[in-house]
């Protein structure tokens, strides 16, 4: 079974500071990995995805993530936080070999707060 | 602008009542997913459809829950005899068009509050 663990349910950073949200995955097969963002009372929006091409993945809103197989990690970063980045962030994994089934397994989420 | 429309966005009901949520993908796709998200948690898989066929159901989907996709386009999720533990956001999703890399496109969700 696949799973993801997000370390830190709450992260606070100052505006302009580095954002680092941690995600570790567990998968017996090559995974697809995703980061989604959720604003209050809204659905989930895809930030970026890893699909076995480049290990450094760039997404929307200045976010990026690096796939590290040796560390089973897919941490999300942004060099400089903006107030608009305040939201809940979810890491998710799916099975590359399970073609035709996009079932995602999500982590418990990290709430990002930006301090003015 | 989401590619998945969900209705209603909010529903408040009393314990024991039945509720139904509807999901309308704007662009038809043969697969459609339902997830549940409780407060402070990540979304949890409930079920998915390939056209009209319901191919997989989570053990979270008790016998009070039923999902249908009668014409392979829109889908409904009904909860009978609601309980307070059913309070959650119910999310519908379809695969992103033009990709085969496993990503899902989510609707805005239907938030259920059971009093």
JSON list of C-alpha atoms in Angstrom, two decimals:
[
{"chain": "A", "resi": 1, "resn": "UNK", "atom": "CA", "xyz": [0.00, 0.00, 0.00]},
{"chain": "A", "resi": 2, "resn": "UNK", "atom": "CA", "xyz": [1.12, 3.51, -0.73]},
{"chain": "A", "resi": 3, "resn": "UNK", "atom": "CA", "xyz": [1.20, 6.31, 1.80]},
{"chain": "A", "resi": 4, "resn": "UNK", "atom": "CA", "xyz": [2.57, 9.77, 2.40]},
{"chain": "A", "resi": 5, "resn": "UNK", "atom": "CA", "xyz": [3.60, 11.44, 5.62]},
{"chain": "A", "resi": 6, "resn": "UNK", "atom": "CA", "xyz": [3.61, 15.18, 5.99]},
{"chain": "A", "resi": 7, "resn": "UNK", "atom": "CA", "xyz": [5.79, 16.35, 8.84]},
{"chain": "A", "resi": 8, "resn": "UNK", "atom": "CA", "xyz": [4.37, 19.35, 10.60]},
{"chain": "A", "resi": 9, "resn": "UNK", "atom": "CA", "xyz": [0.65, 19.97, 10.58]},
{"chain": "A", "resi": 10, "resn": "UNK", "atom": "CA", "xyz": [1.26, 23.71, 10.97]},
{"chain": "A", "resi": 11, "resn": "UNK", "atom": "CA", "xyz": [4.09, 25.78, 9.56]},
{"chain": "A", "resi": 12, "resn": "UNK", "atom": "CA", "xyz": [4.53, 29.52, 10.05]},
{"chain": "A", "resi": 13, "resn": "UNK", "atom": "CA", "xyz": [6.98, 31.63, 8.08]},
{"chain": "A", "resi": 14, "resn": "UNK", "atom": "CA", "xyz": [7.55, 35.33, 7.74]},
{"chain": "A", "resi": 15, "resn": "UNK", "atom": "CA", "xyz": [6.63, 37.09, 4.53]},
{"chain": "A", "resi": 16, "resn": "UNK", "atom": "CA", "xyz": [9.64, 36.91, 2.22]},
{"chain": "A", "resi": 17, "resn": "UNK", "atom": "CA", "xyz": [11.16, 33.90, 3.99]},
{"chain": "A", "resi": 18, "resn": "UNK", "atom": "CA", "xyz": [11.78, 30.45, 2.58]},
{"chain": "A", "resi": 19, "resn": "UNK", "atom": "CA", "xyz": [8.86, 28.04, 2.61]},
{"chain": "A", "resi": 20, "resn": "UNK", "atom": "CA", "xyz": [9.66, 24.36, 3.20]},
{"chain": "A", "resi": 21, "resn": "UNK", "atom": "CA", "xyz": [6.86, 21.81, 3.54]},
{"chain": "A", "resi": 22, "resn": "UNK", "atom": "CA", "xyz": [7.94, 18.22, 4.05]},
{"chain": "A", "resi": 23, "resn": "UNK", "atom": "CA", "xyz": [6.54, 15.08, 2.48]},
{"chain": "A", "resi": 24, "resn": "UNK", "atom": "CA", "xyz": [7.87, 11.53, 2.67]},
{"chain": "A", "resi": 25, "resn": "UNK", "atom": "CA", "xyz": [6.30, 8.72, 0.71]},
{"chain": "A", "resi": 26, "resn": "UNK", "atom": "CA", "xyz": [6.12, 4.98, 0.95]},
{"chain": "A", "resi": 27, "resn": "UNK", "atom": "CA", "xyz": [5.56, 2.97, -2.20]},
{"chain": "A", "resi": 28, "resn": "UNK", "atom": "CA", "xyz": [6.62, -0.46, -3.42]},
{"chain": "A", "resi": 29, "resn": "UNK", "atom": "CA", "xyz": [6.38, 0.66, -7.04]},
{"chain": "A", "resi": 30, "resn": "UNK", "atom": "CA", "xyz": [7.50, 3.81, -8.86]},
{"chain": "A", "resi": 31, "resn": "UNK", "atom": "CA", "xyz": [5.18, 6.55, -7.67]},
{"chain": "A", "resi": 32, "resn": "UNK", "atom": "CA", "xyz": [3.58, 9.59, -9.13]},
{"chain": "A", "resi": 33, "resn": "UNK", "atom": "CA", "xyz": [3.74, 12.37, -6.55]},
{"chain": "A", "resi": 34, "resn": "UNK", "atom": "CA", "xyz": [1.68, 15.52, -6.29]},
{"chain": "A", "resi": 35, "resn": "UNK", "atom": "CA", "xyz": [1.28, 18.66, -4.24]},
{"chain": "A", "resi": 36, "resn": "UNK", "atom": "CA", "xyz": [-2.15, 20.23, -4.01]},
{"chain": "A", "resi": 37, "resn": "UNK", "atom": "CA", "xyz": [-3.19, 23.48, -2.34]},
{"chain": "A", "resi": 38, "resn": "UNK", "atom": "CA", "xyz": [-6.55, 24.14, -0.72]},
{"chain": "A", "resi": 39, "resn": "UNK", "atom": "CA", "xyz": [-7.89, 27.56, 0.19]},
{"chain": "A", "resi": 40, "resn": "UNK", "atom": "CA", "xyz": [-10.70, 27.83, 2.77]},
{"chain": "A", "resi": 41, "resn": "UNK", "atom": "CA", "xyz": [-13.98, 26.28, 1.66]},
{"chain": "A", "resi": 42, "resn": "UNK", "atom": "CA", "xyz": [-12.61, 25.39, -1.74]},
{"chain": "A", "resi": 43, "resn": "UNK", "atom": "CA", "xyz": [-11.54, 22.27, -3.58]},
{"chain": "A", "resi": 44, "resn": "UNK", "atom": "CA", "xyz": [-7.97, 21.23, -4.25]},
{"chain": "A", "resi": 45, "resn": "UNK", "atom": "CA", "xyz": [-5.79, 22.84, -6.88]},
{"chain": "A", "resi": 46, "resn": "UNK", "atom": "CA", "xyz": [-2.76, 21.09, -8.32]},
{"chain": "A", "resi": 47, "resn": "UNK", "atom": "CA", "xyz": [0.51, 22.89, -7.60]},
{"chain": "A", "resi": 48, "resn": "UNK", "atom": "CA", "xyz": [2.91, 20.47, -9.26]},
{"chain": "A", "resi": 49, "resn": "UNK", "atom": "CA", "xyz": [3.52, 16.81, -10.03]},
{"chain": "A", "resi": 50, "resn": "UNK", "atom": "CA", "xyz": [6.38, 14.35, -10.37]},
{"chain": "A", "resi": 51, "resn": "UNK", "atom": "CA", "xyz": [5.92, 11.74, -13.08]},
{"chain": "A", "resi": 52, "resn": "UNK", "atom": "CA", "xyz": [9.41, 10.22, -13.42]},
{"chain": "A", "resi": 53, "resn": "UNK", "atom": "CA", "xyz": [10.82, 12.81, -15.80]},
{"chain": "A", "resi": 54, "resn": "UNK", "atom": "CA", "xyz": [12.87, 15.55, -14.15]},
{"chain": "A", "resi": 55, "resn": "UNK", "atom": "CA", "xyz": [13.43, 15.11, -10.42]},
{"chain": "A", "resi": 56, "resn": "UNK", "atom": "CA", "xyz": [13.19, 18.87, -9.82]},
{"chain": "A", "resi": 57, "resn": "UNK", "atom": "CA", "xyz": [9.67, 19.91, -10.62]},
{"chain": "A", "resi": 58, "resn": "UNK", "atom": "CA", "xyz": [8.47, 23.48, -10.98]},
{"chain": "A", "resi": 59, "resn": "UNK", "atom": "CA", "xyz": [4.87, 24.37, -10.35]},
{"chain": "A", "resi": 60, "resn": "UNK", "atom": "CA", "xyz": [2.57, 27.32, -10.20]},
{"chain": "A", "resi": 61, "resn": "UNK", "atom": "CA", "xyz": [2.95, 30.38, -7.95]},
{"chain": "A", "resi": 62, "resn": "UNK", "atom": "CA", "xyz": [6.73, 29.95, -7.68]},
{"chain": "A", "resi": 63, "resn": "UNK", "atom": "CA", "xyz": [6.65, 26.58, -5.91]},
{"chain": "A", "resi": 64, "resn": "UNK", "atom": "CA", "xyz": [8.95, 23.70, -6.71]},
{"chain": "A", "resi": 65, "resn": "UNK", "atom": "CA", "xyz": [9.66, 20.24, -5.33]},
{"chain": "A", "resi": 66, "resn": "UNK", "atom": "CA", "xyz": [12.48, 17.76, -5.65]},
{"chain": "A", "resi": 67, "resn": "UNK", "atom": "CA", "xyz": [12.00, 14.00, -5.87]},
{"chain": "A", "resi": 68, "resn": "UNK", "atom": "CA", "xyz": [14.70, 12.20, -3.88]},
{"chain": "A", "resi": 69, "resn": "UNK", "atom": "CA", "xyz": [14.37, 8.46, -4.19]},
{"chain": "A", "resi": 70, "resn": "UNK", "atom": "CA", "xyz": [17.16, 7.74, -1.70]},
{"chain": "A", "resi": 71, "resn": "UNK", "atom": "CA", "xyz": [15.31, 9.75, 0.94]},
{"chain": "A", "resi": 72, "resn": "UNK", "atom": "CA", "xyz": [11.79, 8.83, -0.25]},
{"chain": "A", "resi": 73, "resn": "UNK", "atom": "CA", "xyz": [11.01, 12.52, -0.07]},
{"chain": "A", "resi": 74, "resn": "UNK", "atom": "CA", "xyz": [9.19, 15.11, -2.16]},
{"chain": "A", "resi": 75, "resn": "UNK", "atom": "CA", "xyz": [9.49, 18.34, -0.19]},
{"chain": "A", "resi": 76, "resn": "UNK", "atom": "CA", "xyz": [7.81, 21.52, -1.41]},
{"chain": "A", "resi": 77, "resn": "UNK", "atom": "CA", "xyz": [9.71, 24.80, -1.39]},
{"chain": "A", "resi": 78, "resn": "UNK", "atom": "CA", "xyz": [9.30, 28.42, -2.35]},
{"chain": "A", "resi": 79, "resn": "UNK", "atom": "CA", "xyz": [12.15, 30.93, -2.00]},
{"chain": "A", "resi": 80, "resn": "UNK", "atom": "CA", "xyz": [10.07, 33.86, -0.81]},
{"chain": "A", "resi": 81, "resn": "UNK", "atom": "CA", "xyz": [6.68, 33.56, 0.90]},
{"chain": "A", "resi": 82, "resn": "UNK", "atom": "CA", "xyz": [3.77, 35.82, -0.01]},
{"chain": "A", "resi": 83, "resn": "UNK", "atom": "CA", "xyz": [0.72, 36.50, 2.11]},
{"chain": "A", "resi": 84, "resn": "UNK", "atom": "CA", "xyz": [-1.38, 34.84, -0.60]},
{"chain": "A", "resi": 85, "resn": "UNK", "atom": "CA", "xyz": [0.43, 31.53, 0.04]},
{"chain": "A", "resi": 86, "resn": "UNK", "atom": "CA", "xyz": [-1.47, 31.04, 3.30]},
{"chain": "A", "resi": 87, "resn": "UNK", "atom": "CA", "xyz": [-3.47, 27.85, 2.74]},
{"chain": "A", "resi": 88, "resn": "UNK", "atom": "CA", "xyz": [-3.53, 24.10, 3.41]},
{"chain": "A", "resi": 89, "resn": "UNK", "atom": "CA", "xyz": [-1.08, 22.00, 1.39]},
{"chain": "A", "resi": 90, "resn": "UNK", "atom": "CA", "xyz": [-1.47, 18.31, 0.67]},
{"chain": "A", "resi": 91, "resn": "UNK", "atom": "CA", "xyz": [1.04, 15.82, -0.64]},
{"chain": "A", "resi": 92, "resn": "UNK", "atom": "CA", "xyz": [-0.38, 12.83, -2.53]},
{"chain": "A", "resi": 93, "resn": "UNK", "atom": "CA", "xyz": [0.87, 9.65, -4.18]},
{"chain": "A", "resi": 94, "resn": "UNK", "atom": "CA", "xyz": [-0.46, 7.32, -6.83]},
{"chain": "A", "resi": 95, "resn": "UNK", "atom": "CA", "xyz": [0.80, 4.16, -8.48]},
{"chain": "A", "resi": 96, "resn": "UNK", "atom": "CA", "xyz": [2.49, 4.63, -11.87]},
{"chain": "A", "resi": 97, "resn": "UNK", "atom": "CA", "xyz": [1.85, 1.06, -12.84]},
{"chain": "A", "resi": 98, "resn": "UNK", "atom": "CA", "xyz": [-1.87, 1.27, -12.16]},
{"chain": "A", "resi": 99, "resn": "UNK", "atom": "CA", "xyz": [-2.76, 2.67, -15.55]},
{"chain": "A", "resi": 100, "resn": "UNK", "atom": "CA", "xyz": [-6.33, 3.82, -15.83]},
{"chain": "A", "resi": 101, "resn": "UNK", "atom": "CA", "xyz": [-6.76, 4.36, -12.09]},
{"chain": "A", "resi": 102, "resn": "UNK", "atom": "CA", "xyz": [-5.84, 7.75, -10.75]},
{"chain": "A", "resi": 103, "resn": "UNK", "atom": "CA", "xyz": [-6.70, 6.94, -7.14]},
{"chain": "A", "resi": 104, "resn": "UNK", "atom": "CA", "xyz": [-4.63, 9.26, -4.97]},
{"chain": "A", "resi": 105, "resn": "UNK", "atom": "CA", "xyz": [-3.59, 8.71, -1.38]},
{"chain": "A", "resi": 106, "resn": "UNK", "atom": "CA", "xyz": [-3.24, 11.99, 0.48]},
{"chain": "A", "resi": 107, "resn": "UNK", "atom": "CA", "xyz": [-1.28, 13.08, 3.50]},
{"chain": "A", "resi": 108, "resn": "UNK", "atom": "CA", "xyz": [-2.94, 14.79, 6.43]},
{"chain": "A", "resi": 109, "resn": "UNK", "atom": "CA", "xyz": [-1.95, 18.23, 5.22]},
{"chain": "A", "resi": 110, "resn": "UNK", "atom": "CA", "xyz": [0.15, 21.17, 6.39]},
{"chain": "A", "resi": 111, "resn": "UNK", "atom": "CA", "xyz": [-1.44, 24.50, 7.19]},
{"chain": "A", "resi": 112, "resn": "UNK", "atom": "CA", "xyz": [0.86, 27.31, 6.10]},
{"chain": "A", "resi": 113, "resn": "UNK", "atom": "CA", "xyz": [0.58, 30.64, 7.90]},
{"chain": "A", "resi": 114, "resn": "UNK", "atom": "CA", "xyz": [2.41, 33.71, 6.66]},
{"chain": "A", "resi": 115, "resn": "UNK", "atom": "CA", "xyz": [3.48, 36.26, 9.25]},
{"chain": "A", "resi": 116, "resn": "UNK", "atom": "CA", "xyz": [3.46, 39.86, 7.98]},
{"chain": "B", "resi": 1, "resn": "UNK", "atom": "CA", "xyz": [-12.83, 28.03, -13.27]},
{"chain": "B", "resi": 2, "resn": "UNK", "atom": "CA", "xyz": [-13.25, 24.42, -12.24]},
{"chain": "B", "resi": 3, "resn": "UNK", "atom": "CA", "xyz": [-13.93, 21.62, -14.68]},
{"chain": "B", "resi": 4, "resn": "UNK", "atom": "CA", "xyz": [-16.12, 19.88, -12.09]},
{"chain": "B", "resi": 5, "resn": "UNK", "atom": "CA", "xyz": [-19.32, 21.40, -10.71]},
{"chain": "B", "resi": 6, "resn": "UNK", "atom": "CA", "xyz": [-20.74, 20.19, -7.40]},
{"chain": "B", "resi": 7, "resn": "UNK", "atom": "CA", "xyz": [-24.13, 20.89, -5.92]},
{"chain": "B", "resi": 8, "resn": "UNK", "atom": "CA", "xyz": [-25.07, 21.90, -3.31]},
{"chain": "B", "resi": 9, "resn": "UNK", "atom": "CA", "xyz": [-21.98, 23.64, -2.01]},
{"chain": "B", "resi": 10, "resn": "UNK", "atom": "CA", "xyz": [-23.30, 23.56, 1.54]},
{"chain": "B", "resi": 11, "resn": "UNK", "atom": "CA", "xyz": [-25.90, 21.36, 3.18]},
{"chain": "B", "resi": 12, "resn": "UNK", "atom": "CA", "xyz": [-27.06, 21.46, 6.79]},
{"chain": "B", "resi": 13, "resn": "UNK", "atom": "CA", "xyz": [-29.28, 18.63, 7.86]},
{"chain": "B", "resi": 14, "resn": "UNK", "atom": "CA", "xyz": [-30.59, 16.96, 10.96]},
{"chain": "B", "resi": 15, "resn": "UNK", "atom": "CA", "xyz": [-29.39, 13.56, 12.03]},
{"chain": "B", "resi": 16, "resn": "UNK", "atom": "CA", "xyz": [-31.39, 10.81, 10.42]},
{"chain": "B", "resi": 17, "resn": "UNK", "atom": "CA", "xyz": [-32.25, 12.71, 7.25]},
{"chain": "B", "resi": 18, "resn": "UNK", "atom": "CA", "xyz": [-31.14, 11.66, 3.77]},
{"chain": "B", "resi": 19, "resn": "UNK", "atom": "CA", "xyz": [-28.96, 13.90, 1.62]},
{"chain": "B", "resi": 20, "resn": "UNK", "atom": "CA", "xyz": [-27.84, 13.72, -1.99]},
{"chain": "B", "resi": 21, "resn": "UNK", "atom": "CA", "xyz": [-24.89, 15.42, -3.67]},
{"chain": "B", "resi": 22, "resn": "UNK", "atom": "CA", "xyz": [-24.43, 15.84, -7.38]},
{"chain": "B", "resi": 23, "resn": "UNK", "atom": "CA", "xyz": [-21.24, 16.08, -9.42]},
{"chain": "B", "resi": 24, "resn": "UNK", "atom": "CA", "xyz": [-21.20, 17.37, -13.01]},
{"chain": "B", "resi": 25, "resn": "UNK", "atom": "CA", "xyz": [-17.92, 17.18, -14.90]},
{"chain": "B", "resi": 26, "resn": "UNK", "atom": "CA", "xyz": [-17.85, 19.98, -17.47]},
{"chain": "B", "resi": 27, "resn": "UNK", "atom": "CA", "xyz": [-15.70, 17.91, -19.82]},
{"chain": "B", "resi": 28, "resn": "UNK", "atom": "CA", "xyz": [-16.77, 14.30, -19.92]},
{"chain": "B", "resi": 29, "resn": "UNK", "atom": "CA", "xyz": [-14.27, 11.72, -18.84]},
{"chain": "B", "resi": 30, "resn": "UNK", "atom": "CA", "xyz": [-14.92, 8.03, -18.44]},
{"chain": "B", "resi": 31, "resn": "UNK", "atom": "CA", "xyz": [-13.58, 8.02, -14.87]},
{"chain": "B", "resi": 32, "resn": "UNK", "atom": "CA", "xyz": [-14.99, 9.91, -11.90]},
{"chain": "B", "resi": 33, "resn": "UNK", "atom": "CA", "xyz": [-13.92, 9.84, -8.24]},
{"chain": "B", "resi": 34, "resn": "UNK", "atom": "CA", "xyz": [-15.51, 10.69, -4.90]},
{"chain": "B", "resi": 35, "resn": "UNK", "atom": "CA", "xyz": [-13.47, 11.65, -1.85]},
{"chain": "B", "resi": 36, "resn": "UNK", "atom": "CA", "xyz": [-14.38, 12.65, 1.70]},
{"chain": "B", "resi": 37, "resn": "UNK", "atom": "CA", "xyz": [-12.46, 15.21, 3.70]},
{"chain": "B", "resi": 38, "resn": "UNK", "atom": "CA", "xyz": [-13.08, 15.67, 7.41]},
{"chain": "B", "resi": 39, "resn": "UNK", "atom": "CA", "xyz": [-11.86, 18.68, 9.36]},
{"chain": "B", "resi": 40, "resn": "UNK", "atom": "CA", "xyz": [-8.11, 18.79, 9.66]},
{"chain": "B", "resi": 41, "resn": "UNK", "atom": "CA", "xyz": [-7.55, 15.74, 7.49]},
{"chain": "B", "resi": 42, "resn": "UNK", "atom": "CA", "xyz": [-6.56, 15.02, 3.93]},
{"chain": "B", "resi": 43, "resn": "UNK", "atom": "CA", "xyz": [-9.09, 13.74, 1.42]},
{"chain": "B", "resi": 44, "resn": "UNK", "atom": "CA", "xyz": [-9.90, 10.04, 1.68]},
{"chain": "B", "resi": 45, "resn": "UNK", "atom": "CA", "xyz": [-10.93, 7.92, -1.28]},
{"chain": "B", "resi": 46, "resn": "UNK", "atom": "CA", "xyz": [-14.54, 6.73, -1.26]},
{"chain": "B", "resi": 47, "resn": "UNK", "atom": "CA", "xyz": [-15.29, 5.28, -4.69]},
{"chain": "B", "resi": 48, "resn": "UNK", "atom": "CA", "xyz": [-14.73, 5.63, -8.41]},
{"chain": "B", "resi": 49, "resn": "UNK", "atom": "CA", "xyz": [-16.54, 4.98, -11.66]},
{"chain": "B", "resi": 50, "resn": "UNK", "atom": "CA", "xyz": [-15.45, 3.90, -15.11]},
{"chain": "B", "resi": 51, "resn": "UNK", "atom": "CA", "xyz": [-18.36, 5.10, -17.22]},
{"chain": "B", "resi": 52, "resn": "UNK", "atom": "CA", "xyz": [-21.47, 3.77, -15.44]},
{"chain": "B", "resi": 53, "resn": "UNK", "atom": "CA", "xyz": [-19.64, 1.02, -13.59]},
{"chain": "B", "resi": 54, "resn": "UNK", "atom": "CA", "xyz": [-18.62, 1.51, -9.97]},
{"chain": "B", "resi": 55, "resn": "UNK", "atom": "CA", "xyz": [-15.26, -0.26, -9.95]},
{"chain": "B", "resi": 56, "resn": "UNK", "atom": "CA", "xyz": [-13.98, 0.26, -6.43]},
{"chain": "B", "resi": 57, "resn": "UNK", "atom": "CA", "xyz": [-15.46, 1.18, -3.07]},
{"chain": "B", "resi": 58, "resn": "UNK", "atom": "CA", "xyz": [-13.57, 2.08, 0.08]},
{"chain": "B", "resi": 59, "resn": "UNK", "atom": "CA", "xyz": [-14.49, 0.44, 3.35]},
{"chain": "B", "resi": 60, "resn": "UNK", "atom": "CA", "xyz": [-15.37, 3.99, 4.43]},
{"chain": "B", "resi": 61, "resn": "UNK", "atom": "CA", "xyz": [-18.43, 3.69, 2.22]},
{"chain": "B", "resi": 62, "resn": "UNK", "atom": "CA", "xyz": [-20.89, 2.09, 4.61]},
{"chain": "B", "resi": 63, "resn": "UNK", "atom": "CA", "xyz": [-24.20, 0.65, 3.46]},
{"chain": "B", "resi": 64, "resn": "UNK", "atom": "CA", "xyz": [-25.82, 4.02, 4.18]},
{"chain": "B", "resi": 65, "resn": "UNK", "atom": "CA", "xyz": [-23.87, 5.48, 1.28]},
{"chain": "B", "resi": 66, "resn": "UNK", "atom": "CA", "xyz": [-24.73, 4.89, -2.35]},
{"chain": "B", "resi": 67, "resn": "UNK", "atom": "CA", "xyz": [-23.17, 6.40, -5.44]},
{"chain": "B", "resi": 68, "resn": "UNK", "atom": "CA", "xyz": [-24.41, 6.24, -9.00]},
{"chain": "B", "resi": 69, "resn": "UNK", "atom": "CA", "xyz": [-23.37, 7.42, -12.42]},
{"chain": "B", "resi": 70, "resn": "UNK", "atom": "CA", "xyz": [-26.36, 6.43, -14.53]},
{"chain": "B", "resi": 71, "resn": "UNK", "atom": "CA", "xyz": [-25.29, 7.74, -17.93]},
{"chain": "B", "resi": 72, "resn": "UNK", "atom": "CA", "xyz": [-21.56, 7.86, -17.46]},
{"chain": "B", "resi": 73, "resn": "UNK", "atom": "CA", "xyz": [-21.57, 11.64, -17.15]},
{"chain": "B", "resi": 74, "resn": "UNK", "atom": "CA", "xyz": [-22.85, 13.19, -13.90]},
{"chain": "B", "resi": 75, "resn": "UNK", "atom": "CA", "xyz": [-22.76, 11.31, -10.61]},
{"chain": "B", "resi": 76, "resn": "UNK", "atom": "CA", "xyz": [-24.73, 11.38, -7.36]},
{"chain": "B", "resi": 77, "resn": "UNK", "atom": "CA", "xyz": [-23.71, 10.44, -3.85]},
{"chain": "B", "resi": 78, "resn": "UNK", "atom": "CA", "xyz": [-26.54, 9.73, -1.43]},
{"chain": "B", "resi": 79, "resn": "UNK", "atom": "CA", "xyz": [-26.22, 9.34, 2.33]},
{"chain": "B", "resi": 80, "resn": "UNK", "atom": "CA", "xyz": [-29.17, 7.78, 4.11]},
{"chain": "B", "resi": 81, "resn": "UNK", "atom": "CA", "xyz": [-29.95, 8.22, 7.80]},
{"chain": "B", "resi": 82, "resn": "UNK", "atom": "CA", "xyz": [-27.17, 10.74, 8.27]},
{"chain": "B", "resi": 83, "resn": "UNK", "atom": "CA", "xyz": [-25.05, 10.68, 11.41]},
{"chain": "B", "resi": 84, "resn": "UNK", "atom": "CA", "xyz": [-22.96, 13.44, 12.94]},
{"chain": "B", "resi": 85, "resn": "UNK", "atom": "CA", "xyz": [-19.86, 11.57, 11.87]},
{"chain": "B", "resi": 86, "resn": "UNK", "atom": "CA", "xyz": [-20.87, 12.10, 8.24]},
{"chain": "B", "resi": 87, "resn": "UNK", "atom": "CA", "xyz": [-20.13, 15.82, 8.58]},
{"chain": "B", "resi": 88, "resn": "UNK", "atom": "CA", "xyz": [-17.40, 16.46, 6.05]},
{"chain": "B", "resi": 89, "resn": "UNK", "atom": "CA", "xyz": [-16.55, 17.94, 2.68]},
{"chain": "B", "resi": 90, "resn": "UNK", "atom": "CA", "xyz": [-17.43, 15.60, -0.18]},
{"chain": "B", "resi": 91, "resn": "UNK", "atom": "CA", "xyz": [-15.19, 16.12, -3.18]},
{"chain": "B", "resi": 92, "resn": "UNK", "atom": "CA", "xyz": [-15.68, 14.93, -6.73]},
{"chain": "B", "resi": 93, "resn": "UNK", "atom": "CA", "xyz": [-12.80, 14.65, -9.20]},
{"chain": "B", "resi": 94, "resn": "UNK", "atom": "CA", "xyz": [-12.02, 13.57, -12.73]},
{"chain": "B", "resi": 95, "resn": "UNK", "atom": "CA", "xyz": [-8.68, 12.91, -14.41]},
{"chain": "B", "resi": 96, "resn": "UNK", "atom": "CA", "xyz": [-7.10, 15.97, -15.99]},
{"chain": "B", "resi": 97, "resn": "UNK", "atom": "CA", "xyz": [-7.77, 15.94, -19.71]},
{"chain": "B", "resi": 98, "resn": "UNK", "atom": "CA", "xyz": [-4.92, 15.28, -22.06]},
{"chain": "B", "resi": 99, "resn": "UNK", "atom": "CA", "xyz": [-2.72, 13.60, -19.48]},
{"chain": "B", "resi": 100, "resn": "UNK", "atom": "CA", "xyz": [-2.12, 10.06, -18.35]},
{"chain": "B", "resi": 101, "resn": "UNK", "atom": "CA", "xyz": [0.01, 10.94, -15.37]},
{"chain": "B", "resi": 102, "resn": "UNK", "atom": "CA", "xyz": [-2.47, 10.26, -12.64]},
{"chain": "B", "resi": 103, "resn": "UNK", "atom": "CA", "xyz": [-3.53, 13.74, -11.63]},
{"chain": "B", "resi": 104, "resn": "UNK", "atom": "CA", "xyz": [-7.07, 14.53, -10.62]},
{"chain": "B", "resi": 105, "resn": "UNK", "atom": "CA", "xyz": [-9.05, 17.72, -11.15]},
{"chain": "B", "resi": 106, "resn": "UNK", "atom": "CA", "xyz": [-11.25, 18.45, -8.15]},
{"chain": "B", "resi": 107, "resn": "UNK", "atom": "CA", "xyz": [-14.53, 20.28, -7.81]},
{"chain": "B", "resi": 108, "resn": "UNK", "atom": "CA", "xyz": [-15.19, 22.87, -5.11]},
{"chain": "B", "resi": 109, "resn": "UNK", "atom": "CA", "xyz": [-16.79, 20.26, -2.89]},
{"chain": "B", "resi": 110, "resn": "UNK", "atom": "CA", "xyz": [-20.07, 19.87, -1.04]},
{"chain": "B", "resi": 111, "resn": "UNK", "atom": "CA", "xyz": [-19.82, 20.58, 2.67]},
{"chain": "B", "resi": 112, "resn": "UNK", "atom": "CA", "xyz": [-22.21, 18.58, 4.83]},
{"chain": "B", "resi": 113, "resn": "UNK", "atom": "CA", "xyz": [-23.05, 19.53, 8.41]},
{"chain": "B", "resi": 114, "resn": "UNK", "atom": "CA", "xyz": [-25.17, 17.06, 10.37]},
{"chain": "B", "resi": 115, "resn": "UNK", "atom": "CA", "xyz": [-26.75, 18.52, 13.49]}
]
